[in-house]
XYZ file of C-alpha atoms in Angstrom:
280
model
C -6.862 -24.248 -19.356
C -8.213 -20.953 -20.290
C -5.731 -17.954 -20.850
C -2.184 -18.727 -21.101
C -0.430 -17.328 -17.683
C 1.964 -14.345 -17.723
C 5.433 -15.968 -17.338
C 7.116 -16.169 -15.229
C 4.025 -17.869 -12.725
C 4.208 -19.186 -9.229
C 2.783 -22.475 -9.333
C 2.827 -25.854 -7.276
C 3.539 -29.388 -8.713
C 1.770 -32.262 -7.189
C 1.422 -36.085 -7.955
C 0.631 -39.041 -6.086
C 3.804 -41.491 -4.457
C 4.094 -44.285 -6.588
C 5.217 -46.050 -3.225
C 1.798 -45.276 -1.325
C -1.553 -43.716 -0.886
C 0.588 -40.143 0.292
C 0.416 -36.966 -2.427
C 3.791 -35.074 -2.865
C 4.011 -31.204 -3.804
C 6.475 -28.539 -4.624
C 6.052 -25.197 -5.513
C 8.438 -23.097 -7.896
C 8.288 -20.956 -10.982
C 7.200 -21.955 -14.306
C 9.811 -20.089 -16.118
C 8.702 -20.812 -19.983
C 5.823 -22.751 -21.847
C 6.181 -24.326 -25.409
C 4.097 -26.475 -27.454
C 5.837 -29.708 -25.881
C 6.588 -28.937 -22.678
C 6.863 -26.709 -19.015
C 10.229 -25.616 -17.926
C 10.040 -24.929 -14.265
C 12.816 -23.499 -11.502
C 12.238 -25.502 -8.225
C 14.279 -24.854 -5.172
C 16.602 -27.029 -4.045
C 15.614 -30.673 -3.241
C 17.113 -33.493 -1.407
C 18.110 -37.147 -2.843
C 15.115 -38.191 -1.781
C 12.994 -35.491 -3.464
C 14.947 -35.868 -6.926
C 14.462 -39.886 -6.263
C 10.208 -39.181 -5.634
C 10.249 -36.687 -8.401
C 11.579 -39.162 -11.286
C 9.572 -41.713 -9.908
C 6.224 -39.752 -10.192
C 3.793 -39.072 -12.724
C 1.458 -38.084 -13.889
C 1.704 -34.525 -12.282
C -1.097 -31.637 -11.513
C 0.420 -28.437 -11.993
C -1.312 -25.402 -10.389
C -0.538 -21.547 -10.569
C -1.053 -19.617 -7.045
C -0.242 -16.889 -5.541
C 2.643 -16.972 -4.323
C 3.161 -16.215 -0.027
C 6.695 -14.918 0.004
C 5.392 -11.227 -0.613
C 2.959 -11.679 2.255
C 5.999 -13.225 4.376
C 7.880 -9.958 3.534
C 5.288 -7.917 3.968
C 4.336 -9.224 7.762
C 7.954 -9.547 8.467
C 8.619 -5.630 7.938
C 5.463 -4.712 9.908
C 6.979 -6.268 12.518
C 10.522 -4.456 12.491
C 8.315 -1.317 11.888
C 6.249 -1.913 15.171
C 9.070 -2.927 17.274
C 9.397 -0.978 19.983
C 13.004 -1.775 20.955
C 14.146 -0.562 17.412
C 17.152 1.456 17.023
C 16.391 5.124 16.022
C 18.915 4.790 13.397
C 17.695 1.435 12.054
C 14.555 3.769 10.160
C 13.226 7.010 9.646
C 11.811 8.057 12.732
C 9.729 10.250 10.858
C 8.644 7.939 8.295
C 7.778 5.200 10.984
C 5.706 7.742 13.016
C 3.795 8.449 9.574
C 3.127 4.941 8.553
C 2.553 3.272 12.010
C 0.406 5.979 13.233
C -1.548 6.423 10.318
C -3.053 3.260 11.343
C -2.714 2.899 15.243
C -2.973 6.379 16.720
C -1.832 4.474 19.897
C 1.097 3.620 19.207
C 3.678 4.555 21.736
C 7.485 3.714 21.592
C 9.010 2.846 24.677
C 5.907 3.999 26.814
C 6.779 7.772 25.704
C 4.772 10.387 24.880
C 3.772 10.042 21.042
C 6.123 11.938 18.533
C 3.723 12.896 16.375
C -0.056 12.421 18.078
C -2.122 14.373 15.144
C -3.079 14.215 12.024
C -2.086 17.596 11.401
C 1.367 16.604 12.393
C 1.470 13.336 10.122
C 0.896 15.520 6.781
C 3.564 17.916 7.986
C 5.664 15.343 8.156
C 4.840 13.924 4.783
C 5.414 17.638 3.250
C 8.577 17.858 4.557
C 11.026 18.474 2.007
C 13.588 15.178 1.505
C 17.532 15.841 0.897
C 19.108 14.538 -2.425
C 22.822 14.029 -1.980
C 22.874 15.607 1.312
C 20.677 18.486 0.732
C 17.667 20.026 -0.066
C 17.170 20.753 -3.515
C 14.689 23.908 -5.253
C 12.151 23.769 -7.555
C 14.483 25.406 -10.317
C 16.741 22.066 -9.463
C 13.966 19.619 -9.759
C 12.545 20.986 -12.846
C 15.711 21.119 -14.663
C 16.019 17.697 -13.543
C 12.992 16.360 -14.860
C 13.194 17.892 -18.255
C 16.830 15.907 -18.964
C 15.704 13.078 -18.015
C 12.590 12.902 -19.922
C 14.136 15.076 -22.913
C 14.413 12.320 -25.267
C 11.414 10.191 -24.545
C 7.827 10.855 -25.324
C 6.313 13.997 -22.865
C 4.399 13.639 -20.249
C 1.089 15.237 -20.330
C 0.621 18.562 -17.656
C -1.069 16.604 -14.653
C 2.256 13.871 -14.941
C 4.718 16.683 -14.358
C 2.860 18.586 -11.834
C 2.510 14.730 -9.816
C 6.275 14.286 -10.257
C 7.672 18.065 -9.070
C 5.388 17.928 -6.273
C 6.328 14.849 -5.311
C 9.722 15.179 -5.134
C 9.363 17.931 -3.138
C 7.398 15.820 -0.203
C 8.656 12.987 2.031
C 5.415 10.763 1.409
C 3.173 11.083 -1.395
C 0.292 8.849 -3.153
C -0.491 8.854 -6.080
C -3.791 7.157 -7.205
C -5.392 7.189 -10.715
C -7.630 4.546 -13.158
C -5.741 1.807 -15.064
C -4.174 3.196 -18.403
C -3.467 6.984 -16.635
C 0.226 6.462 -17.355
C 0.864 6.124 -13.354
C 3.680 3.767 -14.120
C 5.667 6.013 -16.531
C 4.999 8.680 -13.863
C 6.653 6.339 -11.711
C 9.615 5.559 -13.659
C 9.712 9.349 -14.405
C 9.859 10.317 -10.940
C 12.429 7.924 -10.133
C 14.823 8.378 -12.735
C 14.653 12.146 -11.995
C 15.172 11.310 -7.879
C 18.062 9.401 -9.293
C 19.527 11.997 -10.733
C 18.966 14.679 -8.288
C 20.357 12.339 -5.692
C 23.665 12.052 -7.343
C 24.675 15.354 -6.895
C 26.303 17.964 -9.318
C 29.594 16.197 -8.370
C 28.792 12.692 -9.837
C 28.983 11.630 -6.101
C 25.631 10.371 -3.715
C 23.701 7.329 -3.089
C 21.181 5.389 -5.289
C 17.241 5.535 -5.637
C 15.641 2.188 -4.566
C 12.224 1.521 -5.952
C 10.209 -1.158 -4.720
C 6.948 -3.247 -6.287
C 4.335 -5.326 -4.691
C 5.009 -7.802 -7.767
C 7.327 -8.871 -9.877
C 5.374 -7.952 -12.987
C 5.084 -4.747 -11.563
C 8.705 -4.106 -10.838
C 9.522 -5.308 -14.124
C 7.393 -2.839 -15.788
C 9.299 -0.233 -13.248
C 12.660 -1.409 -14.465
C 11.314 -0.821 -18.348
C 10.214 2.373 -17.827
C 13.591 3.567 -15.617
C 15.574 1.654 -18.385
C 14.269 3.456 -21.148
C 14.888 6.641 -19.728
C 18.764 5.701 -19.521
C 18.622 4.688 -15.598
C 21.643 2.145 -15.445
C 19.004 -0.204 -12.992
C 19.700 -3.744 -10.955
C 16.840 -5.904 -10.506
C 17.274 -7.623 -7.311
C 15.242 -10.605 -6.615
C 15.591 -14.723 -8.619
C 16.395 -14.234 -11.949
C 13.580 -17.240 -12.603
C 10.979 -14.731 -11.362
C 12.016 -12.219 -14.224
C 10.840 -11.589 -17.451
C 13.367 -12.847 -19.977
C 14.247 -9.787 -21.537
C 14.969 -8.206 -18.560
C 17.246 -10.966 -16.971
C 20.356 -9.171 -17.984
C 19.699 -6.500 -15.226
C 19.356 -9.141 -12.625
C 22.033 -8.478 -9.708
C 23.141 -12.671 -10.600
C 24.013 -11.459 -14.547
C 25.428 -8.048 -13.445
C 27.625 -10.117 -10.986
C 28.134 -13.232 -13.355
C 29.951 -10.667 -15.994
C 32.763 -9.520 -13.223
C 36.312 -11.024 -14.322
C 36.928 -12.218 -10.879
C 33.648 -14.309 -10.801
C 34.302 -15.556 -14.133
C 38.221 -16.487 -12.840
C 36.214 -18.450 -9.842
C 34.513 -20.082 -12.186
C 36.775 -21.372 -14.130
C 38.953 -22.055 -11.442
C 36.245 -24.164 -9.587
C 35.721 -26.062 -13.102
C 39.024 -26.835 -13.258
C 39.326 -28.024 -9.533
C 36.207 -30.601 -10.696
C 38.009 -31.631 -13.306
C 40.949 -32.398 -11.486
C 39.102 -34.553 -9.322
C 37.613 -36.924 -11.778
C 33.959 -35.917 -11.562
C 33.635 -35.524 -7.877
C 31.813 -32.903 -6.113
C 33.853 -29.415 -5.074
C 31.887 -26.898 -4.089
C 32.697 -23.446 -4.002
């Protein structure tokens, strides 16, 4: 009822057991919606399940939100706050800014705090970050930034100053009312940190970019895509928009000649055995 959802949707599937009074649910993602009928992804399921599933009917399907992100989310605030974590595991910099930005207290192994003031926390936060190894000038981040937004539409004064500035800073935030362009500033500035971070010699590391949603980091992979980023969506390809499934890590990997020669290899091996189950 009401307004169709954005697809794909978390949701949850529920129906009463045909064999007694006890209700039965799975969650997964509805991954498209026609006039006739739902197509949903839902994860793996035992004989059993399949068995209840078929037997079912008729079904209540639900869209929530879904509690993975949260999971995540809770699960890296706990590496972050651990105080037995290896120095070289994180930024020791970066975890000082975050932790401490919201427990002054806390202490790593009972030592004196790193960086006890608030003073100290934007220092650290201004401090300049190294792209391919090294620290790179204004000169280098503005040339930057013009080829890679040379051929798209340009970005309006207060963009550009956002991006250079923040390239130039370990931490920054950037805040602004919907429909200020703060997601092509995004893609902007990460597209440029891309580029800056694969050094003059073609050689360096990548640029990850993360979302609290996966409609937001599909928007993020539009916006780095159409400023020529060669990007990999990581993540189910059920929980991304269709048009975008192609950059999925599972297509980028699904189009290598050896997994194709696995595939067809494991095909054949099924054959072979008259229909019974080989698994790779």
């Amino acid at each position: 009822e009401g307004d169709a959802p954005v697809l794909p949707a978390d949701v949850s599937l529920s129906s009463d057991d045909p064999n007694g009074s006890e209700t039965l649910h799975w969650q997964g993602v509805l991954l498209q919606r026609t006039a006739s009928s739902l197509h949903l992804v839902l994860p793996r399921l035992t004989t059993s399940e399949v068995e209840s599933l078929v037997g079912c009917g008729p079904f209540c399907l639900t869209r929530h939100a879904s509690a993975i992100p949260f999971e995540r989310c809770q699960a890296a605030i706990d590496i972050l706050t651990e105080p037995a974590l290896q120095a070289g595991t994180v930024s020791s910099l970066l975890r000082d800014l975050l932790v401490k930005s919201h427990s002054p207290s806390f202490v790593v192994d009972n030592a004196a705090p790193s960086v006890p003031m608030a003073s100290s926390l934007a220092a650290v936060a201004a401090t300049a970050p190294l792209y391919a190894g090294e620290r790179r000038s204004k000169g280098d981040i503005k040339k930057a930034l013009d080829a890679v937004t040379a051929e798209s539409a340009p970005l309006n004064p207060t963009q550009v100053h956002v991006i250079r500035s923040a390239l130039q800073r370990t931490l920054t935030l950037i805040q602004g009312p919907p429909g200020t362009g703060k997601t092509r500033t995004a893609a902007a500035l990460v597209a440029t940190a891309a580029a800056l971070n694969h050094g003059a010699t073609g050689e360096g590391s990548g640029v990850l970019a993360v979302a609290p949603s996966n409609i937001a980091a599909d928007e993020l992979l539009r916006g780095v895509h159409a400023l020529g980023v060669r990007a990999v969506r990581v993540g189910q390809p059920a929980s991304v928009s269709e048009e975008l499934r192609e950059f999925t890590l599972d297509a980028i990997v699904g189009k290598d000649r050896r997994v194709q020669e696995a595939r067809e290899a494991l095909k054949t091996a099924q054959d072979t055995a008259g229909g019974a189950r080989v698994a790779a």
